[in-house]
Amino acid sequence: MIDKVYCADVKPEMEGKRVKLAGWVYRKREVGKKVFIVLRDSSGIVQVVFSKELNEEAYREAKKLGIESSVIIEGTVKADPRAPTGAEVQADKLQVIQNVDFFPITKDASPEFLLDVRHLHLRSPKVASIMKVKATLVQAAREWLLQDGWYEVFPPILVTGAVEGGSTLFKLKYFDRYAYLSQSAQLYLEAAIFGLEKVWSLTPSFRAEKSRTRRHLTEFWHLELEAAWMDLWDIMKVEEELVSYMVQRALELRRSEIENFRKDLTTLKNAVPPFPRISYDEAIDILQSKGVEIEWGEDMGADEERVLTEEFESPFFVYGYPKHIKAFYMKEDPEDPRKVLAADMLAPEGYGEIIGGSQREDDYDKLVQRILEEGMNPEDYQWYLDLRKYGSVPHSGFGLGLERLVAWVLKLDHVRWATLFPRTPSRLYP
Ligand code: NSS
């Protein structure tokens, strides 16, 4: 291991100090008898100056460096208000690990090209910032879940049944039969609450979703919680507390990264409980009053949700959806059998749904009836139905799409930028 200083840690206060840096050439320009290199590492960037006077050989080598060459540099820190970070390193030693003639990503690269070379694109400070924010959001979720008494569990990814509808299942050959890739850990989390009461998991979820929208991936990271003894209103409180903690913690720990993507932090700062709550009925009224063609009973798509988000300056809930547009496992509203005890959380600024949650149907007969109504076979859900036979309890849960949360926090134009190697119908490589 190299005993190196990270680029971002080179500060004006270190004037006169000797440092060793290791990283990649981000920018290079020559002025007179000097070569200015902007060096990049995981922490950020720093300016490094090679001058003919200080070390002629190093200066000559530096002149030859191409973008993304890997190097180890030694030199002395000098405070310089003109340098991007207020300090630069005057280099007297250069070890070239690999010189690069030509790096394929140039300034005018199209989004499609950047995705074609995503394995190289990942090193850009912009992508690194997105991944840091994503990691911090997950770290924050873990902190909150731990202090609130939730157990992390590790559900299967290879499964035998649909959770969110058969049409988006990925089917694969499993020896002499078929299996599917999990769409959601929910049903397994429901089984786990009988031993652990409050459980969560973070897993990849898969959806053979053909719709090409800015909020759909075929593989996404799914943060799911499930709790015994909680009704819909209880789980909504959990949702807003968790999301609020994640967002506020990201603002605290990743402020500069977030500000690189959005100048206005209002909606993030506003993400503190209680989030506004409107019923599906109210949502339909709002949409109709704004000229959107939608009738009671119809599902809201991305377009309708976008219009709805104009009404809010923070994340908000829509609850009480019609039964027939929602999944089979949701509990019927005892006060209105046309509806289910479900709530989605929508992010503002046009982003829309980031969480889908509900109270679960805990009655055996009602659940069988719902499975039949959906045209599914109760035999495929025997184990799941068993949970309603042996000490069934009221319980609720939800799933948060991590990339959708990141996309809103950083105001990204597509969820694909919020994941290392995005998978969409047309993209499986790299
Ligand atoms: O389909 S969901 O609305 N709900 C479920 O899967 C429940 N079974 C979760 C649960 O209660 N444990 O998906 C939940 C969230 C949704 O709000 C989105 O934020 C995200 O998962 N999601 C997606 N993100 C990216 N791409 C796709 N295709 C996608 N589908 C859902």
Short mmCIF file of C-alpha atoms and ligand atoms in Angstrom, two decimals:
data_model
loop_
_atom_site.label_atom_id
_atom_site.label_comp_id
_atom_site.label_asym_id
_atom_site.label_seq_id
_atom_site.Cartn_x
_atom_site.Cartn_y
_atom_site.Cartn_z
CA MET A 1 0.00 0.00 0.00
CA ILE A 2 1.18 3.47 -0.84
CA ASP A 3 1.31 5.92 2.02
CA LYS A 4 -0.53 8.59 0.08
CA VAL A 5 -2.46 11.74 0.79
CA TYR A 6 -5.86 12.02 -0.87
CA CYS A 7 -6.23 14.82 -3.39
CA ALA A 8 -9.08 16.49 -1.53
CA ASP A 9 -7.02 16.56 1.66
CA VAL A 10 -4.38 18.85 0.19
CA LYS A 11 -5.26 22.13 1.92
CA PRO A 12 -3.66 25.61 2.04
CA GLU A 13 -2.82 25.04 5.73
CA MET A 14 -0.35 22.33 4.60
CA GLU A 15 1.91 24.94 2.93
CA GLY A 16 5.47 23.62 2.80
CA LYS A 17 4.52 20.02 3.65
CA ARG A 18 5.81 17.14 1.50
CA VAL A 19 3.10 14.82 0.15
CA LYS A 20 2.79 11.74 -1.99
CA LEU A 21 -0.26 11.48 -4.25
CA ALA A 22 -1.49 8.55 -6.32
CA GLY A 23 -4.22 8.83 -8.91
CA TRP A 24 -5.15 9.54 -12.50
CA VAL A 25 -4.56 12.47 -14.81
CA TYR A 26 -7.86 14.31 -15.12
CA ARG A 27 -6.78 17.41 -17.04
CA LYS A 28 -3.50 18.64 -18.44
CA ARG A 29 -2.29 21.94 -19.85
CA GLU A 30 1.10 23.43 -20.57
CA VAL A 31 1.97 27.04 -19.88
CA GLY A 32 5.51 28.21 -20.60
CA LYS A 33 7.93 25.89 -18.83
CA LYS A 34 5.25 24.40 -16.63
CA VAL A 35 2.87 21.46 -16.94
CA PHE A 36 -0.34 21.76 -14.93
CA ILE A 37 -1.96 18.44 -14.13
CA VAL A 38 -5.29 18.12 -12.41
CA LEU A 39 -4.92 14.85 -10.53
CA ARG A 40 -7.99 12.81 -9.65
CA ASP A 41 -8.56 10.14 -7.05
CA SER A 42 -11.57 8.85 -5.14
CA SER A 43 -11.63 11.93 -2.91
CA GLY A 44 -11.67 14.56 -5.63
CA ILE A 45 -9.06 16.59 -7.49
CA VAL A 46 -5.96 18.69 -6.84
CA GLN A 47 -3.70 20.73 -9.09
CA VAL A 48 -0.13 19.50 -9.52
CA VAL A 49 2.56 21.61 -11.19
CA PHE A 50 5.68 20.26 -12.85
CA SER A 51 8.25 22.90 -13.72
CA LYS A 52 11.43 22.58 -15.73
CA GLU A 53 13.43 24.30 -12.99
CA LEU A 54 12.36 21.99 -10.20
CA ASN A 55 12.99 18.65 -11.93
CA GLU A 56 13.62 18.62 -15.65
CA GLU A 57 13.18 14.88 -16.11
CA ALA A 58 9.85 14.81 -14.25
CA TYR A 59 8.73 17.83 -16.28
CA ARG A 60 9.55 16.03 -19.56
CA GLU A 61 7.70 12.91 -18.45
CA ALA A 62 4.72 14.98 -17.31
CA LYS A 63 4.55 16.62 -20.74
CA LYS A 64 3.96 13.16 -22.27
CA LEU A 65 1.12 12.15 -19.93
CA GLY A 66 -2.26 11.46 -21.50
CA ILE A 67 -5.66 11.78 -19.84
CA GLU A 68 -6.33 8.93 -17.36
CA SER A 69 -2.68 7.94 -17.09
CA SER A 70 -2.03 6.46 -13.63
CA VAL A 71 0.73 8.10 -11.65
CA ILE A 72 2.40 8.49 -8.28
CA ILE A 73 3.60 11.99 -7.56
CA GLU A 74 5.68 13.55 -4.79
CA GLY A 75 6.05 17.21 -4.08
CA THR A 76 5.48 20.15 -1.76
CA VAL A 77 2.18 21.82 -0.95
CA LYS A 78 1.80 25.47 -1.85
CA ALA A 79 -1.20 27.59 -0.97
CA ASP A 80 -2.55 29.16 -4.13
CA PRO A 81 -5.90 30.91 -4.25
CA ARG A 82 -6.02 30.39 -8.04
CA ALA A 83 -5.84 26.58 -7.70
CA PRO A 84 -9.29 24.90 -7.75
CA THR A 85 -8.91 23.79 -4.12
CA GLY A 86 -6.87 26.71 -2.80
CA ALA A 87 -3.66 24.69 -2.77
CA GLU A 88 -1.47 22.97 -5.31
CA VAL A 89 1.38 20.50 -5.21
CA GLN A 90 4.69 21.52 -6.73
CA ALA A 91 5.92 18.18 -7.95
CA ASP A 92 9.51 17.03 -8.03
CA LYS A 93 8.99 13.30 -8.50
CA LEU A 94 6.83 11.44 -11.00
CA GLN A 95 6.36 7.71 -11.29
CA VAL A 96 4.27 6.77 -14.31
CA ILE A 97 2.39 3.54 -13.60
CA GLN A 98 0.70 3.53 -16.99
CA ASN A 99 0.72 6.20 -19.62
CA VAL A 100 -2.46 6.41 -21.69
CA ASP A 101 -2.32 7.64 -25.28
CA PHE A 102 -5.98 8.21 -25.80
CA PHE A 103 -8.96 7.97 -23.44
CA PRO A 104 -12.19 7.25 -25.33
CA ILE A 105 -14.44 9.56 -23.29
CA THR A 106 -14.22 13.16 -24.41
CA LYS A 107 -16.20 16.21 -23.35
CA ASP A 108 -18.88 15.99 -26.02
CA ALA A 109 -19.70 12.29 -25.45
CA SER A 110 -23.42 11.48 -25.84
CA PRO A 111 -25.37 9.82 -23.01
CA GLU A 112 -25.69 6.62 -25.07
CA PHE A 113 -21.94 6.50 -25.64
CA LEU A 114 -21.29 7.07 -21.93
CA LEU A 115 -23.49 4.05 -21.20
CA ASP A 116 -21.65 1.97 -23.83
CA VAL A 117 -18.41 2.67 -21.97
CA ARG A 118 -19.94 2.76 -18.52
CA HIS A 119 -16.96 0.75 -17.20
CA LEU A 120 -14.80 3.80 -18.02
CA HIS A 121 -17.45 6.41 -17.26
CA LEU A 122 -17.62 5.24 -13.63
CA ARG A 123 -14.37 7.03 -12.88
CA SER A 124 -15.73 10.48 -13.67
CA PRO A 125 -16.02 12.62 -10.52
CA LYS A 126 -19.69 13.16 -11.36
CA VAL A 127 -20.51 9.44 -11.35
CA ALA A 128 -18.36 8.94 -8.25
CA SER A 129 -20.40 11.63 -6.49
CA ILE A 130 -23.66 9.86 -7.37
CA MET A 131 -22.32 6.58 -5.99
CA LYS A 132 -21.11 8.29 -2.80
CA VAL A 133 -24.55 9.79 -2.23
CA LYS A 134 -26.17 6.40 -2.87
CA ALA A 135 -23.80 4.74 -0.38
CA THR A 136 -24.52 7.44 2.20
CA LEU A 137 -28.28 7.03 1.78
CA VAL A 138 -27.90 3.29 2.44
CA GLN A 139 -25.59 3.91 5.37
CA ALA A 140 -28.17 6.29 6.81
CA ALA A 141 -30.94 3.72 6.32
CA ARG A 142 -28.87 1.16 8.21
CA GLU A 143 -28.25 3.62 11.05
CA TRP A 144 -31.95 4.36 11.37
CA LEU A 145 -33.05 0.74 11.10
CA LEU A 146 -30.55 -0.36 13.71
CA GLN A 147 -31.55 2.24 16.27
CA ASP A 148 -35.25 1.58 15.62
CA GLY A 149 -34.90 -2.17 16.25
CA TRP A 150 -35.27 -3.72 12.78
CA TYR A 151 -33.53 -7.00 11.90
CA GLU A 152 -31.77 -7.30 8.56
CA VAL A 153 -32.63 -10.52 6.72
CA PHE A 154 -31.41 -12.03 3.48
CA PRO A 155 -34.25 -13.37 1.34
CA PRO A 156 -33.91 -15.53 -1.78
CA ILE A 157 -33.58 -14.08 -5.27
CA LEU A 158 -34.53 -17.30 -7.06
CA VAL A 159 -38.25 -17.71 -6.48
CA THR A 160 -41.28 -19.61 -7.75
CA GLY A 161 -44.00 -16.96 -7.86
CA ALA A 162 -44.99 -13.43 -8.76
CA VAL A 163 -45.44 -10.65 -6.22
CA GLU A 164 -46.10 -7.75 -8.53
CA GLY A 165 -47.85 -9.41 -11.46
CA GLY A 166 -46.81 -12.17 -13.83
CA SER A 167 -46.24 -9.95 -16.83
CA THR A 168 -42.94 -8.52 -15.54
CA LEU A 169 -41.41 -11.79 -14.30
CA PHE A 170 -38.03 -12.88 -15.59
CA LYS A 171 -38.27 -16.62 -16.16
CA LEU A 172 -35.22 -18.84 -16.16
CA LYS A 173 -34.48 -22.50 -16.45
CA TYR A 174 -33.88 -24.13 -13.09
CA PHE A 175 -32.65 -27.69 -13.80
CA ASP A 176 -35.73 -29.54 -15.04
CA ARG A 177 -38.24 -26.82 -14.13
CA TYR A 178 -38.56 -23.04 -14.14
CA ALA A 179 -37.78 -20.36 -11.62
CA TYR A 180 -38.10 -16.58 -11.60
CA LEU A 181 -35.94 -13.71 -10.49
CA SER A 182 -37.44 -11.95 -7.48
CA GLN A 183 -39.57 -8.87 -8.12
CA SER A 184 -39.77 -8.12 -4.42
CA ALA A 185 -38.70 -9.81 -1.20
CA GLN A 186 -42.04 -8.99 0.36
CA LEU A 187 -43.62 -12.42 0.65
CA TYR A 188 -40.46 -13.81 2.28
CA LEU A 189 -40.24 -10.84 4.62
CA GLU A 190 -43.84 -11.54 5.64
CA ALA A 191 -42.76 -15.06 6.63
CA ALA A 192 -39.84 -13.62 8.61
CA ILE A 193 -41.93 -11.31 10.82
CA PHE A 194 -43.35 -14.26 12.76
CA GLY A 195 -39.91 -14.81 14.28
CA LEU A 196 -38.45 -11.31 14.13
CA GLU A 197 -41.46 -8.93 14.02
CA LYS A 198 -39.62 -6.02 12.36
CA VAL A 199 -37.45 -7.00 9.39
CA TRP A 200 -35.79 -5.37 6.41
CA SER A 201 -33.72 -6.34 3.42
CA LEU A 202 -31.82 -4.65 0.63
CA THR A 203 -31.79 -6.81 -2.48
CA PRO A 204 -31.77 -6.51 -6.22
CA SER A 205 -35.28 -6.78 -7.67
CA PHE A 206 -35.98 -7.65 -11.26
CA ARG A 207 -38.79 -6.53 -13.53
CA ALA A 208 -39.12 -7.47 -17.18
CA GLU A 209 -40.54 -4.01 -17.64
CA LYS A 210 -40.64 -3.10 -21.30
CA SER A 211 -41.78 0.46 -20.76
CA ARG A 212 -38.96 2.85 -21.52
CA THR A 213 -39.40 5.58 -18.99
CA ARG A 214 -36.92 7.60 -17.01
CA ARG A 215 -37.89 5.70 -13.85
CA HIS A 216 -37.74 2.04 -14.85
CA LEU A 217 -34.82 -0.36 -14.75
CA THR A 218 -35.03 -4.11 -15.25
CA GLU A 219 -32.76 -4.55 -12.21
CA PHE A 220 -32.97 -2.16 -9.27
CA TRP A 221 -32.02 -2.11 -5.57
CA HIS A 222 -34.98 -2.55 -3.36
CA LEU A 223 -35.09 -1.54 0.30
CA GLU A 224 -38.02 -3.36 1.90
CA LEU A 225 -39.45 -3.32 5.40
CA GLU A 226 -42.13 -5.53 6.91
CA ALA A 227 -43.55 -5.35 10.43
CA ALA A 228 -45.99 -7.33 12.54
CA TRP A 229 -48.64 -5.43 14.54
CA MET A 230 -48.53 -2.37 12.33
CA ASP A 231 -51.44 -1.01 10.30
CA LEU A 232 -51.17 1.20 7.22
CA TRP A 233 -50.95 4.42 9.27
CA ASP A 234 -48.18 2.97 11.43
CA ILE A 235 -46.08 1.91 8.44
CA MET A 236 -46.54 5.31 6.78
CA LYS A 237 -44.96 6.87 9.88
CA VAL A 238 -42.05 4.46 9.56
CA GLU A 239 -41.68 5.40 5.88
CA GLU A 240 -41.53 9.12 6.49
CA GLU A 241 -39.16 8.81 9.41
CA LEU A 242 -36.82 6.55 7.48
CA VAL A 243 -36.82 8.63 4.29
CA SER A 244 -36.42 11.83 6.27
CA TYR A 245 -33.44 10.43 8.15
CA MET A 246 -31.82 9.21 4.93
CA VAL A 247 -32.23 12.55 3.18
CA GLN A 248 -31.20 14.74 6.13
CA ARG A 249 -28.14 12.57 6.76
CA ALA A 250 -27.15 12.80 3.09
CA LEU A 251 -27.49 16.59 3.32
CA GLU A 252 -25.23 16.52 6.37
CA LEU A 253 -22.57 14.15 5.02
CA ARG A 254 -22.70 14.78 1.27
CA ARG A 255 -23.69 18.41 1.00
CA SER A 256 -21.03 19.38 -1.54
CA GLU A 257 -21.76 16.39 -3.79
CA ILE A 258 -25.50 17.16 -3.68
CA GLU A 259 -24.88 20.83 -4.46
CA ASN A 260 -22.98 19.83 -7.58
CA PHE A 261 -26.25 18.41 -8.89
CA ARG A 262 -28.86 20.79 -7.51
CA LYS A 263 -28.54 24.35 -6.29
CA ASP A 264 -31.95 24.41 -4.63
CA LEU A 265 -32.12 22.19 -1.55
CA THR A 266 -35.63 23.25 -0.48
CA THR A 267 -37.50 20.01 -1.14
CA LEU A 268 -34.75 17.95 0.51
CA LYS A 269 -34.76 20.16 3.61
CA ASN A 270 -38.56 19.92 3.62
CA ALA A 271 -38.41 16.13 3.86
CA VAL A 272 -39.25 16.04 7.57
CA PRO A 273 -42.27 14.33 9.14
CA PRO A 274 -45.14 14.56 8.82
CA PHE A 275 -45.21 14.36 5.02
CA PRO A 276 -48.47 15.61 3.48
CA ARG A 277 -51.08 12.87 2.97
CA ILE A 278 -53.81 12.95 0.35
CA SER A 279 -56.31 10.27 -0.54
CA TYR A 280 -56.52 8.77 -4.00
CA ASP A 281 -59.94 10.44 -4.29
CA GLU A 282 -58.38 13.84 -3.59
CA ALA A 283 -55.58 13.10 -6.06
CA ILE A 284 -58.15 12.39 -8.79
CA ASP A 285 -59.98 15.65 -7.96
CA ILE A 286 -56.73 17.62 -8.18
CA LEU A 287 -55.82 16.01 -11.49
CA GLN A 288 -59.26 16.60 -12.98
CA SER A 289 -59.22 20.22 -11.83
CA LYS A 290 -55.93 20.62 -13.67
CA GLY A 291 -57.38 19.27 -16.87
CA VAL A 292 -55.89 15.78 -16.73
CA GLU A 293 -58.17 13.16 -18.27
CA ILE A 294 -58.49 10.55 -15.56
CA GLU A 295 -61.50 8.86 -13.99
CA TRP A 296 -61.89 7.39 -10.54
CA GLY A 297 -60.59 3.81 -10.67
CA GLU A 298 -57.82 4.45 -13.16
CA ASP A 299 -54.20 3.97 -12.26
CA MET A 300 -51.89 6.95 -12.12
CA GLY A 301 -48.88 6.72 -14.39
CA ALA A 302 -45.73 8.80 -14.45
CA ASP A 303 -47.50 11.63 -16.30
CA GLU A 304 -50.34 11.93 -13.81
CA GLU A 305 -47.94 11.70 -10.88
CA ARG A 306 -45.80 14.46 -12.36
CA VAL A 307 -48.77 16.81 -12.45
CA LEU A 308 -49.65 15.86 -8.88
CA THR A 309 -46.13 16.60 -7.62
CA GLU A 310 -46.53 20.24 -8.71
CA GLU A 311 -48.78 20.64 -5.65
CA PHE A 312 -46.06 19.69 -3.15
CA GLU A 313 -42.68 20.95 -2.03
CA SER A 314 -41.72 17.77 -0.16
CA PRO A 315 -42.33 14.04 -0.48
CA PHE A 316 -46.00 13.17 0.12
CA PHE A 317 -48.33 10.19 0.38
CA VAL A 318 -51.26 9.11 -1.72
CA TYR A 319 -53.36 6.52 0.15
CA GLY A 320 -56.55 4.55 -0.36
CA TYR A 321 -56.18 3.26 -3.91
CA PRO A 322 -58.90 1.29 -5.72
CA LYS A 323 -58.50 -2.41 -5.11
CA HIS A 324 -58.51 -3.51 -8.75
CA ILE A 325 -55.41 -1.49 -9.69
CA LYS A 326 -53.33 -2.79 -6.79
CA ALA A 327 -51.63 -6.08 -5.90
CA PHE A 328 -53.46 -9.14 -4.55
CA TYR A 329 -51.83 -9.09 -1.11
CA MET A 330 -53.18 -5.69 -0.04
CA LYS A 331 -55.82 -5.56 2.68
CA GLU A 332 -59.29 -4.49 1.73
CA ASP A 333 -60.40 -1.26 3.39
CA PRO A 334 -63.01 -2.38 5.97
CA GLU A 335 -64.83 0.94 5.45
CA ASP A 336 -64.89 0.78 1.67
CA PRO A 337 -64.47 -2.60 -0.04
CA ARG A 338 -63.72 -0.89 -3.36
CA LYS A 339 -60.40 0.23 -1.87
CA VAL A 340 -57.30 -1.23 -0.29
CA LEU A 341 -55.19 -0.04 2.63
CA ALA A 342 -52.30 1.02 0.43
CA ALA A 343 -50.16 4.14 0.21
CA ASP A 344 -47.46 5.24 -2.18
CA MET A 345 -44.87 7.87 -1.33
CA LEU A 346 -44.22 10.33 -4.14
CA ALA A 347 -41.17 12.54 -4.50
CA PRO A 348 -41.71 16.15 -5.56
CA GLU A 349 -40.29 18.00 -8.58
CA GLY A 350 -41.90 15.65 -11.05
CA TYR A 351 -40.30 12.46 -9.73
CA GLY A 352 -43.36 10.65 -8.43
CA GLU A 353 -43.50 7.23 -6.79
CA ILE A 354 -40.48 6.21 -4.75
CA ILE A 355 -42.25 3.88 -2.31
CA GLY A 356 -45.09 1.39 -2.63
CA GLY A 357 -46.53 0.16 0.64
CA SER A 358 -49.62 -1.37 2.22
CA GLN A 359 -51.24 -3.22 5.04
CA ARG A 360 -51.37 -6.89 4.08
CA GLU A 361 -54.46 -9.08 3.81
CA ASP A 362 -54.18 -11.23 6.95
CA ASP A 363 -57.40 -13.20 6.49
CA TYR A 364 -56.97 -16.62 4.85
CA ASP A 365 -60.27 -16.73 2.96
CA LYS A 366 -60.07 -13.16 1.71
CA LEU A 367 -56.53 -13.73 0.47
CA VAL A 368 -57.52 -16.90 -1.41
CA GLN A 369 -60.39 -14.99 -2.97
CA ARG A 370 -58.06 -12.17 -4.08
CA ILE A 371 -55.60 -14.64 -5.58
CA LEU A 372 -58.44 -16.24 -7.56
CA GLU A 373 -59.78 -12.86 -8.66
CA GLU A 374 -56.36 -12.02 -10.07
CA GLY A 375 -56.45 -15.22 -12.11
CA MET A 376 -53.63 -16.79 -10.12
CA ASN A 377 -53.44 -20.27 -8.65
CA PRO A 378 -53.68 -20.49 -4.83
CA GLU A 379 -51.60 -23.68 -4.96
CA ASP A 380 -48.63 -21.61 -6.06
CA TYR A 381 -48.99 -19.57 -2.88
CA GLN A 382 -49.55 -22.44 -0.42
CA TRP A 383 -46.69 -21.49 1.88
CA TYR A 384 -47.71 -17.82 1.80
CA LEU A 385 -51.30 -18.74 2.62
CA ASP A 386 -50.02 -20.87 5.53
CA LEU A 387 -48.90 -17.65 7.20
CA ARG A 388 -52.63 -16.81 7.53
CA LYS A 389 -53.31 -20.12 9.29
CA TYR A 390 -50.83 -20.14 12.12
CA GLY A 391 -51.08 -17.05 14.26
CA SER A 392 -51.95 -14.52 11.57
CA VAL A 393 -51.50 -10.91 12.72
CA PRO A 394 -52.11 -7.48 11.26
CA HIS A 395 -48.97 -6.47 9.44
CA SER A 396 -47.71 -3.95 6.92
CA GLY A 397 -44.69 -3.17 4.83
CA PHE A 398 -43.26 -1.29 1.91
CA GLY A 399 -40.56 -1.18 -0.72
CA LEU A 400 -38.39 1.78 -1.66
CA GLY A 401 -36.61 1.92 -5.02
CA LEU A 402 -33.13 3.13 -4.15
CA GLU A 403 -32.30 4.46 -7.62
CA ARG A 404 -35.53 6.46 -7.66
CA LEU A 405 -34.63 8.05 -4.34
CA VAL A 406 -31.14 8.89 -5.59
CA ALA A 407 -32.57 10.29 -8.84
CA TRP A 408 -34.79 12.70 -6.90
CA VAL A 409 -32.14 13.69 -4.33
CA LEU A 410 -29.72 14.56 -7.14
CA LYS A 411 -32.32 15.70 -9.68
CA LEU A 412 -31.08 13.18 -12.25
CA ASP A 413 -32.94 12.97 -15.54
CA HIS A 414 -33.07 9.14 -15.46
CA VAL A 415 -32.73 6.41 -12.83
CA ARG A 416 -30.10 4.71 -14.97
CA TRP A 417 -27.53 7.27 -13.81
CA ALA A 418 -28.11 6.15 -10.23
CA THR A 419 -26.78 2.63 -10.67
CA LEU A 420 -23.31 1.29 -11.51
CA PHE A 421 -24.22 -0.75 -14.56
CA PRO A 422 -27.81 -0.01 -15.56
CA ARG A 423 -29.97 -2.78 -16.97
CA THR A 424 -32.80 -1.81 -19.29
CA PRO A 425 -34.55 -3.75 -22.07
CA SER A 426 -31.89 -2.63 -24.53
CA ARG A 427 -28.89 -2.66 -22.22
CA LEU A 428 -27.25 -5.69 -20.62
CA TYR A 429 -23.62 -4.78 -21.36
CA PRO A 430 -21.19 -3.75 -20.00
O1 NSS B 1 -43.93 -2.59 -7.16
S1 NSS B 1 -43.73 -1.76 -6.00
O2 NSS B 1 -44.47 -0.52 -6.01
N1 NSS B 1 -44.07 -2.53 -4.66
C1 NSS B 1 -43.49 -3.70 -4.35
O3 NSS B 1 -42.69 -4.29 -5.03
C2 NSS B 1 -43.85 -4.23 -2.96
N2 NSS B 1 -43.90 -5.70 -3.02
C3 NSS B 1 -42.80 -3.76 -1.99
C4 NSS B 1 -43.10 -4.13 -0.57
O4 NSS B 1 -44.15 -3.77 -0.08
N3 NSS B 1 -42.21 -4.83 0.09
O5 NSS B 1 -42.20 -1.39 -5.98
C5 NSS B 1 -41.70 -0.70 -4.85
C6 NSS B 1 -40.78 0.40 -5.31
C7 NSS B 1 -41.41 1.43 -6.21
O6 NSS B 1 -42.09 2.41 -5.47
C8 NSS B 1 -40.23 1.99 -6.95
O7 NSS B 1 -39.56 2.95 -6.15
C9 NSS B 1 -39.34 0.78 -7.10
O8 NSS B 1 -39.72 -0.15 -6.11
N4 NSS B 1 -39.47 0.17 -8.41
C10 NSS B 1 -38.58 0.34 -9.42
N5 NSS B 1 -37.46 1.07 -9.50
C11 NSS B 1 -36.79 1.04 -10.67
N6 NSS B 1 -37.17 0.32 -11.75
C12 NSS B 1 -38.29 -0.43 -11.70
N7 NSS B 1 -38.67 -1.14 -12.77
C13 NSS B 1 -39.06 -0.43 -10.50
N8 NSS B 1 -40.21 -1.04 -10.12
C14 NSS B 1 -40.41 -0.66 -8.86
#
